[in-house]
XYZ file of C-alpha atoms in Angstrom:
672
model
C -81.130 -21.819 44.484
C -79.701 -20.623 41.216
C -77.629 -23.053 39.152
C -74.134 -21.912 38.185
C -73.447 -22.077 34.505
C -69.854 -22.088 33.155
C -69.320 -21.179 29.564
C -66.991 -23.318 27.478
C -64.559 -20.362 27.234
C -64.324 -20.132 31.051
C -63.757 -23.872 31.337
C -60.851 -23.714 28.909
C -59.303 -20.792 30.823
C -59.534 -22.649 34.148
C -57.917 -25.718 32.643
C -55.036 -23.630 31.222
C -54.407 -21.976 34.591
C -54.355 -25.348 36.344
C -51.956 -26.737 33.700
C -49.653 -23.732 34.061
C -49.539 -24.022 37.861
C -48.861 -27.763 37.621
C -46.070 -27.071 35.089
C -44.348 -24.603 37.385
C -44.786 -26.954 40.286
C -43.210 -29.851 38.447
C -40.282 -27.661 37.298
C -39.755 -26.351 40.837
C -39.792 -29.891 42.201
C -37.252 -30.898 39.564
C -34.923 -28.014 40.475
C -35.207 -28.175 44.279
C -35.626 -31.904 44.886
C -34.718 -34.137 41.940
C -31.714 -32.238 40.471
C -30.744 -30.085 43.459
C -27.038 -30.973 43.320
C -26.795 -30.331 39.573
C -28.246 -26.840 39.778
C -26.129 -25.984 42.805
C -23.059 -26.912 40.790
C -24.248 -24.852 37.855
C -24.768 -21.838 40.112
C -21.218 -22.131 41.405
C -19.692 -22.957 38.006
C -16.630 -21.099 36.741
C -16.952 -19.652 33.248
C -13.966 -19.718 30.923
C -13.140 -17.000 28.371
C -10.430 -16.928 25.729
C -8.766 -13.617 24.868
C -6.537 -13.405 21.760
C -2.970 -12.194 22.306
C -1.631 -10.096 19.454
C 1.482 -11.415 17.711
C 4.250 -9.013 16.717
C 4.485 -8.409 12.975
C 7.403 -9.856 11.097
C 10.408 -7.724 10.263
C 11.392 -6.445 6.820
C 15.052 -6.424 5.776
C 16.957 -5.597 2.597
C 18.774 -8.130 0.388
C 21.847 -7.952 2.641
C 19.954 -8.439 5.896
C 19.939 -4.764 6.899
C 16.849 -3.961 8.961
C 14.295 -1.698 7.308
C 11.221 -2.302 9.480
C 11.450 -3.724 12.992
C 9.387 -3.644 16.191
C 9.952 -1.803 19.438
C 8.330 -2.566 22.759
C 5.781 -0.050 24.017
C 2.707 0.087 26.218
C -0.934 0.672 25.437
C -3.830 1.077 27.850
C -6.717 -1.348 27.461
C -10.040 -1.713 29.220
C -10.670 -5.244 30.437
C -14.345 -6.191 30.829
C -13.456 -8.805 33.449
C -12.652 -5.969 35.899
C -14.429 -2.931 34.413
C -17.742 -1.874 36.033
C -20.797 -3.684 34.711
C -22.612 -2.425 31.626
C -25.625 -1.558 33.744
C -23.599 0.718 36.030
C -23.173 3.793 33.837
C -22.126 6.025 36.714
C -19.222 3.788 37.720
C -18.110 3.283 34.110
C -18.184 7.005 33.422
C -16.186 7.808 36.547
C -13.419 5.365 35.627
C -13.314 6.716 32.074
C -13.166 10.301 33.364
C -10.337 9.394 35.749
C -8.401 7.935 32.814
C -9.057 10.977 30.624
C -7.715 13.302 33.336
C -4.595 11.139 33.647
C -4.065 11.034 29.867
C -4.446 14.796 29.515
C -2.139 15.522 32.467
C 0.588 13.366 30.892
C 0.036 14.567 27.326
C -1.241 11.217 26.035
C -3.504 10.849 23.026
C -6.577 8.714 23.585
C -9.172 7.200 21.316
C -11.934 9.304 19.771
C -13.765 7.799 16.810
C -17.159 9.299 17.550
C -18.196 11.045 14.295
C -19.498 14.112 16.144
C -17.590 17.351 16.675
C -18.216 20.275 19.010
C -16.717 23.685 18.271
C -17.855 25.334 21.483
C -21.070 26.554 19.932
C -22.743 23.809 17.950
C -22.616 20.070 17.389
C -21.899 18.762 13.890
C -21.104 15.537 12.072
C -17.532 14.750 11.119
C -16.562 14.521 7.434
C -16.599 10.710 7.532
C -20.027 9.910 6.094
C -19.572 6.167 6.547
C -18.772 6.609 10.237
C -21.880 8.771 10.644
C -23.960 6.067 8.989
C -22.485 3.480 11.373
C -23.276 5.673 14.390
C -26.952 5.863 13.382
C -27.204 2.131 12.660
C -29.286 -0.361 14.599
C -26.240 -1.795 16.342
C -25.155 1.618 17.645
C -27.609 4.456 18.337
C -30.521 2.969 16.347
C -31.575 6.263 14.781
C -33.212 7.174 11.492
C -30.947 8.248 8.642
C -32.257 11.804 8.901
C -31.284 12.154 12.582
C -29.461 15.415 13.287
C -26.130 15.797 15.114
C -28.065 17.005 18.149
C -30.294 13.899 17.991
C -27.173 11.710 17.978
C -25.620 13.593 20.890
C -28.824 13.382 22.946
C -29.036 9.640 22.285
C -25.425 9.194 23.384
C -26.053 11.130 26.600
C -29.096 8.996 27.424
C -27.474 5.706 26.410
C -24.329 6.251 28.488
C -25.886 8.193 31.384
C -23.956 11.412 30.767
C -26.650 13.856 31.905
C -24.613 15.099 34.879
C -21.654 16.238 32.763
C -21.069 19.441 30.832
C -21.097 19.094 27.059
C -17.300 18.996 26.572
C -16.815 16.339 29.254
C -19.757 14.365 27.871
C -18.039 14.339 24.470
C -14.775 13.059 25.945
C -16.376 10.299 28.013
C -18.843 9.478 25.247
C -15.992 9.098 22.764
C -14.458 6.268 24.778
C -17.822 4.702 25.652
C -18.736 4.791 21.955
C -15.496 2.999 21.102
C -16.379 0.203 23.527
C -19.765 -0.222 21.864
C -18.362 0.035 18.327
C -15.666 -2.592 18.908
C -17.899 -5.046 20.804
C -16.288 -4.673 24.237
C -16.443 -7.972 26.137
C -14.313 -10.193 28.348
C -13.034 -11.927 25.219
C -12.381 -8.572 23.561
C -10.448 -5.966 25.589
C -10.346 -2.558 23.881
C -7.307 -0.306 23.530
C -8.071 3.318 24.441
C -4.551 4.816 24.361
C -1.472 3.783 22.402
C 2.231 4.093 23.140
C 1.849 5.772 26.545
C 4.583 7.055 28.840
C 6.104 5.252 31.824
C 4.401 7.805 34.111
C 0.979 6.794 32.823
C 1.820 3.105 33.164
C 2.963 3.573 36.762
C -0.128 5.591 37.717
C -2.516 2.936 36.418
C -0.633 0.066 38.037
C -0.469 1.834 41.394
C -4.106 3.013 41.526
C -6.218 -0.024 40.686
C -9.390 1.313 42.292
C -9.226 4.706 40.547
C -8.659 3.082 37.175
C -10.689 -0.068 37.703
C -10.649 -2.291 34.614
C -7.770 -0.427 32.983
C -4.703 -2.521 32.262
C -1.296 -2.040 30.688
C -0.633 -4.109 27.585
C 2.850 -4.596 26.153
C 2.671 -3.905 22.420
C 5.129 -4.235 19.548
C 5.057 -0.987 17.593
C 6.387 -0.631 14.057
C 9.768 1.103 13.916
C 11.769 2.177 10.860
C 15.562 2.282 10.826
C 15.272 5.152 8.330
C 11.747 6.489 8.072
C 12.584 8.334 4.840
C 13.785 5.202 3.061
C 11.509 3.485 0.526
C 8.124 4.460 2.004
C 6.337 3.701 -1.283
C 7.787 0.180 -1.195
C 7.440 -0.632 2.500
C 3.943 0.773 2.924
C 1.898 1.382 6.057
C -0.326 -0.446 8.539
C -3.573 0.649 10.192
C -6.490 -0.662 12.235
C -8.730 -3.095 10.395
C -12.028 -1.622 9.173
C -15.483 -3.154 9.457
C -15.555 -4.498 5.884
C -12.135 -6.121 6.217
C -13.074 -7.603 9.579
C -16.244 -9.142 8.133
C -14.126 -10.714 5.393
C -11.212 -11.836 7.577
C -12.737 -12.769 10.938
C -12.925 -16.425 9.914
C -9.171 -16.267 9.353
C -8.582 -15.354 12.995
C -8.646 -11.553 12.823
C -10.303 -9.568 15.607
C -12.050 -6.217 15.286
C -9.112 -4.540 17.094
C -6.318 -5.954 14.889
C -3.993 -3.975 12.640
C -3.536 -4.835 8.978
C -1.213 -3.871 6.150
C -2.619 -0.861 4.290
C -0.194 -0.455 1.384
C 3.125 -1.577 -0.077
C 4.861 -4.702 1.196
C 2.980 -4.402 4.502
C -0.240 -5.102 2.585
C 1.135 -7.429 -0.094
C 2.785 -9.746 2.455
C 0.132 -9.416 5.167
C -0.366 -13.172 5.547
C 3.381 -13.695 6.150
C 3.954 -10.640 8.329
C 0.924 -11.015 10.591
C 2.086 -13.884 12.754
C -0.041 -16.278 14.802
C -2.029 -14.835 17.746
C -1.714 -16.434 21.167
C -4.434 -17.082 23.734
C -5.070 -15.875 27.267
C -7.535 -18.028 29.204
C -9.566 -16.250 31.918
C -11.780 -18.049 34.439
C -14.530 -16.111 36.239
C -16.797 -17.415 39.031
C -20.524 -16.854 39.348
C -19.969 -13.664 41.389
C -17.930 -12.105 38.593
C -14.568 -12.580 40.283
C -11.551 -13.532 38.186
C -10.354 -16.917 39.396
C -7.329 -17.223 37.127
C -5.588 -15.740 34.063
C -3.139 -17.905 32.150
C -1.375 -17.684 28.802
C -2.375 -20.995 27.274
C -0.894 -20.313 23.831
C 2.083 -18.083 23.181
C 1.854 -15.741 20.187
C 4.311 -16.348 17.327
C 5.881 -13.385 15.579
C 5.283 -13.008 11.855
C 7.842 -14.123 9.313
C 10.752 -11.984 8.140
C 10.463 -10.586 4.625
C 13.757 -10.229 2.756
C 13.452 -7.640 -0.003
C 15.410 -7.499 -3.242
C 16.351 -3.868 -2.720
C 19.773 -2.763 -1.528
C 19.411 -0.248 1.316
C 22.380 1.921 0.354
C 21.581 1.866 -3.354
C 17.992 2.800 -2.535
C 19.215 5.732 -0.458
C 21.474 6.929 -3.273
C 18.699 6.619 -5.868
C 16.362 8.678 -3.695
C 18.923 11.408 -3.075
C 19.969 11.721 -6.730
C 16.351 11.731 -7.863
C 15.559 14.509 -5.401
C 18.565 16.559 -6.528
C 17.650 16.250 -10.194
C 13.957 17.046 -9.718
C 14.753 20.081 -7.589
C 17.312 21.304 -10.101
C 14.558 21.280 -12.747
C 11.926 22.942 -10.545
C 11.942 22.861 -6.781
C 8.202 23.462 -6.665
C 6.881 21.595 -9.720
C 9.102 18.754 -10.923
C 8.656 15.145 -9.887
C 9.971 11.791 -11.051
C 10.942 8.201 -10.498
C 13.860 5.830 -10.975
C 14.006 2.011 -11.003
C 17.031 -0.319 -10.927
C 16.631 -3.991 -11.900
C 18.806 -7.105 -11.957
C 18.293 -8.105 -15.592
C 18.954 -11.802 -14.934
C 16.317 -12.297 -12.253
C 13.755 -9.478 -12.311
C 14.810 -8.435 -8.804
C 14.313 -4.724 -8.145
C 17.470 -3.345 -6.558
C 16.072 0.145 -5.969
C 12.902 2.059 -6.800
C 12.310 5.667 -5.832
C 9.504 8.168 -6.299
C 9.779 11.895 -5.694
C 8.349 13.887 -3.970
C 8.266 11.433 -1.104
C 7.321 11.443 2.577
C 8.485 10.371 6.028
C 6.665 7.199 6.967
C 6.781 8.040 10.695
C 4.749 11.182 9.999
C 2.276 9.487 7.664
C -0.746 9.460 9.966
C 0.094 12.646 11.850
C 0.390 14.666 8.633
C -1.963 12.639 6.434
C -4.284 15.570 5.668
C -1.365 17.753 4.602
C 0.083 14.966 2.457
C -3.256 14.387 0.729
C -3.686 18.090 -0.031
C -0.104 18.595 -1.255
C -0.348 19.465 -4.968
C 2.898 17.579 -5.657
C 1.201 14.358 -4.431
C 4.039 12.865 -2.359
C 1.910 9.806 -1.511
C 1.580 8.919 -5.198
C 3.937 6.107 -6.197
C 5.279 7.315 -9.533
C 7.507 4.343 -10.301
C 4.617 1.877 -10.071
C 1.424 3.870 -10.577
C 2.682 6.768 -12.670
C 2.181 6.230 -16.409
C 3.905 8.332 -19.037
C 4.149 8.641 -22.796
C 7.626 7.091 -23.205
C 8.824 9.184 -26.123
C 11.905 7.873 -27.913
C 12.618 5.170 -25.321
C 10.002 3.290 -27.389
C 12.340 3.176 -30.398
C 14.497 0.136 -29.436
C 11.280 -1.931 -29.403
C 10.336 -0.480 -32.791
C 13.771 -1.407 -34.132
C 13.368 -5.002 -32.889
C 9.932 -5.277 -34.498
C 11.092 -3.782 -37.790
C 14.134 -6.076 -38.033
C 12.190 -9.199 -37.088
C 9.309 -8.468 -39.457
C 11.659 -7.745 -42.363
C 10.492 -4.197 -42.984
C 14.140 -3.163 -42.553
C 17.597 -4.708 -42.297
C 20.669 -3.481 -40.506
C 21.703 -1.646 -43.686
C 18.294 -0.212 -44.644
C 18.384 3.578 -44.930
C 15.603 6.105 -44.622
C 16.445 9.664 -45.557
C 15.742 12.421 -43.044
C 15.587 16.032 -44.181
C 13.861 17.240 -41.007
C 10.292 16.618 -42.115
C 8.225 13.828 -43.650
C 5.042 14.134 -45.655
C 2.388 11.547 -44.886
C -0.618 12.129 -47.125
C -1.799 15.598 -46.070
C 0.097 15.579 -42.760
C 3.632 16.841 -42.302
C 5.606 15.174 -39.511
C 8.849 16.618 -38.185
C 12.028 15.277 -36.684
C 12.941 16.541 -33.222
C 13.878 20.230 -33.479
C 13.520 19.859 -37.286
C 16.932 18.171 -37.395
C 17.940 16.840 -40.824
C 19.980 13.681 -40.221
C 20.390 12.572 -43.837
C 20.526 8.852 -44.563
C 19.935 6.848 -41.350
C 20.378 3.146 -40.635
C 18.745 1.537 -37.627
C 21.885 1.979 -35.501
C 22.382 5.656 -36.325
C 18.647 6.303 -36.069
C 18.756 5.052 -32.491
C 21.843 7.183 -31.809
C 20.279 10.314 -33.310
C 16.760 9.453 -32.133
C 15.569 10.150 -35.682
C 11.787 10.449 -35.775
C 11.652 10.260 -39.566
C 13.307 6.831 -39.566
C 10.805 5.426 -37.081
C 7.841 7.078 -38.793
C 8.756 4.917 -41.792
C 9.065 1.809 -39.618
C 5.655 2.477 -38.052
C 4.055 3.005 -41.463
C 5.416 -0.337 -42.662
C 4.576 -2.295 -39.511
C 1.081 -1.028 -38.712
C -0.347 -0.594 -35.230
C -1.360 -4.234 -34.680
C 2.137 -5.567 -35.274
C 3.713 -2.759 -33.246
C 1.512 -3.577 -30.274
C 2.192 -7.287 -30.642
C 5.889 -6.631 -30.081
C 5.300 -4.008 -27.382
C 3.253 -6.559 -25.440
C 6.069 -9.105 -25.738
C 8.314 -6.600 -23.972
C 5.702 -6.114 -21.240
C 4.650 -2.614 -22.255
C 1.043 -1.984 -21.353
C 1.156 -5.060 -19.086
C 1.593 -5.374 -15.330
C 5.102 -6.401 -14.349
C 4.142 -8.795 -11.559
C 5.415 -6.787 -8.579
C 3.821 -7.532 -5.241
C 2.637 -3.972 -4.635
C -0.111 -2.096 -6.450
C 0.884 -1.053 -9.982
C -0.669 0.449 -13.102
C -1.180 -1.560 -16.269
C -0.565 1.365 -18.606
C -1.947 1.841 -22.099
C -0.900 0.641 -25.543
C -2.017 3.117 -28.189
C -4.386 1.732 -30.800
C -8.033 1.515 -31.864
C -9.010 0.139 -28.435
C -7.427 3.036 -26.546
C -8.951 5.540 -28.973
C -12.400 4.072 -28.373
C -11.934 4.435 -24.600
C -11.190 8.117 -25.128
C -14.161 8.501 -27.509
C -11.885 9.024 -30.489
C -11.498 7.352 -33.872
C -8.099 5.839 -34.605
C -6.478 7.429 -37.634
C -3.523 6.399 -39.782
C -1.601 9.395 -38.474
C -2.028 8.063 -34.935
C -0.080 4.958 -35.926
C 2.793 7.157 -37.109
C 2.814 9.113 -33.844
C 2.667 5.903 -31.849
C 5.864 4.738 -33.562
C 7.887 7.313 -31.639
C 6.227 6.630 -28.266
C 3.561 9.322 -28.444
C -0.186 9.064 -29.148
C -1.979 7.212 -26.326
C 1.036 5.163 -25.176
C 1.398 5.307 -21.393
C 3.856 3.124 -19.470
C 5.154 3.017 -15.905
C 8.849 3.345 -15.008
C 8.694 -0.277 -13.796
C 7.611 -1.367 -17.282
C 10.286 0.739 -18.979
C 13.008 -0.705 -16.757
C 11.882 -4.282 -17.376
C 11.601 -3.631 -21.121
C 15.187 -2.337 -21.117
C 16.306 -5.399 -19.152
C 14.691 -7.659 -21.773
C 16.627 -5.908 -24.523
C 19.811 -6.230 -22.467
C 19.503 -9.963 -21.758
C 18.416 -10.638 -25.344
C 14.861 -11.723 -24.937
C 14.039 -13.100 -21.494
C 11.396 -11.029 -19.767
C 11.183 -11.728 -16.058
C 8.380 -10.912 -13.663
C 9.539 -8.054 -11.475
C 9.554 -8.646 -7.739
C 10.434 -6.900 -4.485
C 10.416 -10.017 -2.286
C 13.604 -12.072 -2.418
C 12.728 -14.599 0.286
C 10.642 -15.271 3.395
C 12.271 -16.517 6.610
C 9.931 -18.563 8.795
C 10.166 -17.284 12.374
C 9.247 -20.631 13.928
C 11.501 -22.944 11.956
C 14.152 -20.656 10.508
C 13.521 -22.127 7.057
C 14.004 -19.855 4.052
C 11.564 -19.760 1.158
C 13.477 -18.300 -1.797
C 11.168 -16.668 -4.328
C 13.578 -16.990 -7.249
C 13.185 -15.735 -10.800
C 10.006 -16.239 -12.812
C 10.152 -15.969 -16.592
C 7.136 -14.103 -17.916
C 8.034 -14.633 -21.575
C 10.887 -15.757 -23.824
C 10.716 -13.436 -26.809
C 10.956 -15.045 -30.278
C 13.512 -12.479 -31.399
C 16.897 -13.383 -32.862
C 20.187 -12.683 -31.116
C 21.336 -10.762 -34.199
C 18.407 -8.366 -33.871
C 19.259 -7.714 -30.237
C 22.941 -7.224 -31.126
C 22.031 -4.533 -33.677
C 19.706 -2.724 -31.288
C 22.215 -2.901 -28.431
C 24.891 -1.453 -30.701
C 22.620 1.464 -31.559
C 21.936 2.052 -27.848
C 25.681 1.922 -27.169
C 26.178 4.691 -29.729
C 23.710 6.853 -27.767
C 25.933 6.532 -24.697
C 29.192 7.205 -26.523
C 28.235 9.889 -29.049
C 24.660 10.875 -28.275
C 23.261 13.418 -25.838
C 24.311 11.713 -22.558
C 27.857 10.879 -23.764
C 29.516 13.639 -21.745
C 27.966 12.276 -18.544
C 28.681 8.592 -19.157
C 32.267 9.289 -20.203
C 33.042 10.139 -16.581
C 32.378 6.629 -15.268
C 34.470 3.536 -15.919
C 31.584 1.158 -16.626
C 30.516 1.063 -20.315
C 26.773 1.467 -20.770
C 24.092 1.451 -23.475
C 21.048 3.665 -23.293
C 18.172 5.420 -25.021
C 16.890 8.868 -24.198
C 13.302 9.987 -24.591
C 11.241 13.141 -24.479
C 7.473 13.368 -24.427
C 5.385 16.485 -24.640
C 2.563 16.966 -22.155
C 0.294 19.860 -21.248
C 0.387 21.136 -17.654
C -1.682 24.099 -16.566
C -2.357 24.911 -20.223
C 1.334 24.975 -21.159
C 3.272 22.508 -23.308
C 6.182 21.024 -21.367
C 8.504 18.071 -21.886
C 9.172 15.109 -19.623
C 12.591 13.486 -19.848
C 13.259 9.712 -19.907
C 16.310 7.481 -19.966
C 16.579 3.697 -20.131
C 20.044 2.227 -19.595
C 21.752 -1.106 -19.116
C 25.248 -1.846 -17.814
C 27.845 -3.065 -18.369
C 27.386 -2.950 -22.135
C 29.529 -6.028 -22.851
C 28.062 -8.177 -20.054
C 24.756 -6.634 -18.902
C 23.745 -7.048 -15.258
C 21.490 -4.133 -14.360
C 18.964 -1.929 -16.120
C 17.827 1.518 -15.024
C 14.816 3.585 -16.045
C 14.305 7.171 -14.958
C 11.696 9.827 -15.638
C 11.911 13.482 -14.652
C 8.781 15.528 -15.159
C 9.393 18.888 -16.879
C 13.055 17.963 -17.467
C 12.982 18.943 -21.132
C 15.011 15.972 -22.348
C 16.155 12.497 -21.395
C 19.795 13.619 -21.291
C 19.058 15.678 -18.186
C 18.296 12.443 -16.294
C 21.677 10.878 -17.110
C 23.353 12.109 -13.922
C 21.012 9.961 -11.798
C 21.833 6.894 -13.875
C 25.597 7.469 -13.951
C 25.673 7.970 -10.169
C 23.789 4.717 -9.621
C 26.058 2.743 -11.967
C 29.229 4.255 -10.530
C 28.091 3.490 -6.977
C 26.918 -0.009 -7.852
C 30.211 -1.104 -9.368
C 32.347 0.727 -6.813
C 30.589 -0.619 -3.723
C 28.862 -3.869 -4.630
C 31.224 -6.665 -3.635
C 28.642 -9.353 -4.404
C 28.679 -8.674 -8.129
C 31.544 -9.328 -10.527
C 32.863 -5.997 -11.880
C 32.504 -5.558 -15.606
C 35.557 -6.295 -17.741
C 36.763 -3.225 -19.586
C 36.613 -3.445 -23.355
C 39.367 -0.936 -24.028
C 36.950 1.137 -26.089
C 37.417 4.861 -25.740
C 34.430 6.680 -24.311
C 33.714 10.145 -25.562
């Protein structure tokens, strides 16, 4: 008989098999005998899921409580994973989606399609959104290489979602919704909206045909509504669905991937106040996948109400007058902005930009708005920066008086031109004003006078004072704004230039590299008017807490108290008063009863290879007891005087209709 010899390797293998069998046996004994009751309970356990309930956004009202942005009740269609066919059952999912698509199309509803593939009837191509295409190819979506073609992506979608039985157009429609479910992490805790603001007919059909539209549910939604969709769109701003980057940043703050978020304007700036507090829906599901119960365990709380500083009716007037003036200059080319400020608080009473747009049509006509050469989406009062021209001269007068390079009686002689080394500078239109004091130089807008002031001050000192007045500095408004540019060696370096002495002279009359926004010009004028207190500008007057009713007043914030004497301001104000009574805009301002002080400005720019002039006007009123300041700019206007009609209309309306403000006392001075 032969002896059986086991190698050490075979022995080890036998031992491992025996150990594995014993392990399974022990585990089976534990499950079936020792802990039988525990595992039975686990098998029958009810799982609990929490679904966030969206809170309505807060409302936005004007300073008098007039509604600007509210909410209206509407219905959206969501897919609920608690009832929708299982992920493994592609055929059932696709049939439900197709049933919904047929219903949507029959009732004229728009439904979701964010798949970055397009089909023109002949070929498949990527959409123009490169980031969306990159997301589609990513590991979490189709898991394709970066070089994958549109056809590769389509084929992957067909295989992933089981769309082989459908023609290409139907596959695109179904795939678009299926892709959205994947992209937005469809789950019981995360229902996905597939159609917004649907009709009552669609709602009724889905509620009455639960089997046909299995998993589809009607969700009551608060949609943004505007009492006047043409009013203040650049201030109010827009909302949109949160993007992936924002979600990654904000998910720890309670945002979901399906939330909306403020995109621009006050909607974005006050997002944390407007958003509200989401509620919670608790869903319990048994081991067979049946919904045991659905209960609202936490009610959503609407966002807070934002009270703006603007006056609705004044805003409307400012917009209309701005439009009229721009169109009178050039109906196809001119543009502009106007800002009205309370000089004793920094509250913005009105701010308009033209051309403008209808906020209700923003998303529907977004492509057209973007391509419009007149850039209606561009906020000119906050983001537009302009060479201020002669509106810069009141600041120059303050600096010159304070630094002692001139007194109220100092005279510089103007014969229409001024020789500076080898450069000849000219007064506007080669006017020869003769001997000019600071007051008459402001009235006549004499360039020669302010060339002399600039030469004596130097660029560093000029910019020191300009900064005090907030020129070339952000104003503090809640919405996005431009900083602007103060001309000087630093600005020249940015433009790859060398700063020359002649640049300092040009800067003294608001030319060179100086670029300021209408917001800055208005606040600068207000600082002159109130004799040295520069406030931070703001659009938000207060916030009303929806839960408690408490009011958080924002109040005035002083940005800087200027170290400039009252006498200096008196002299400069008197010069600005002379502009209104005997300067270019005198004929316009003589028609209103409120006395004003102002300064016109003209700056030359090149558009389409041609030299054209922009017109500016800064104004405060009433002259004897200032309350408001106004800054306006009209592109291509030719002169600041041509903007005076906007300003006079605003002042006349303000003091004829504003019962909250004390009317100005008349001084008895003849206007003319």
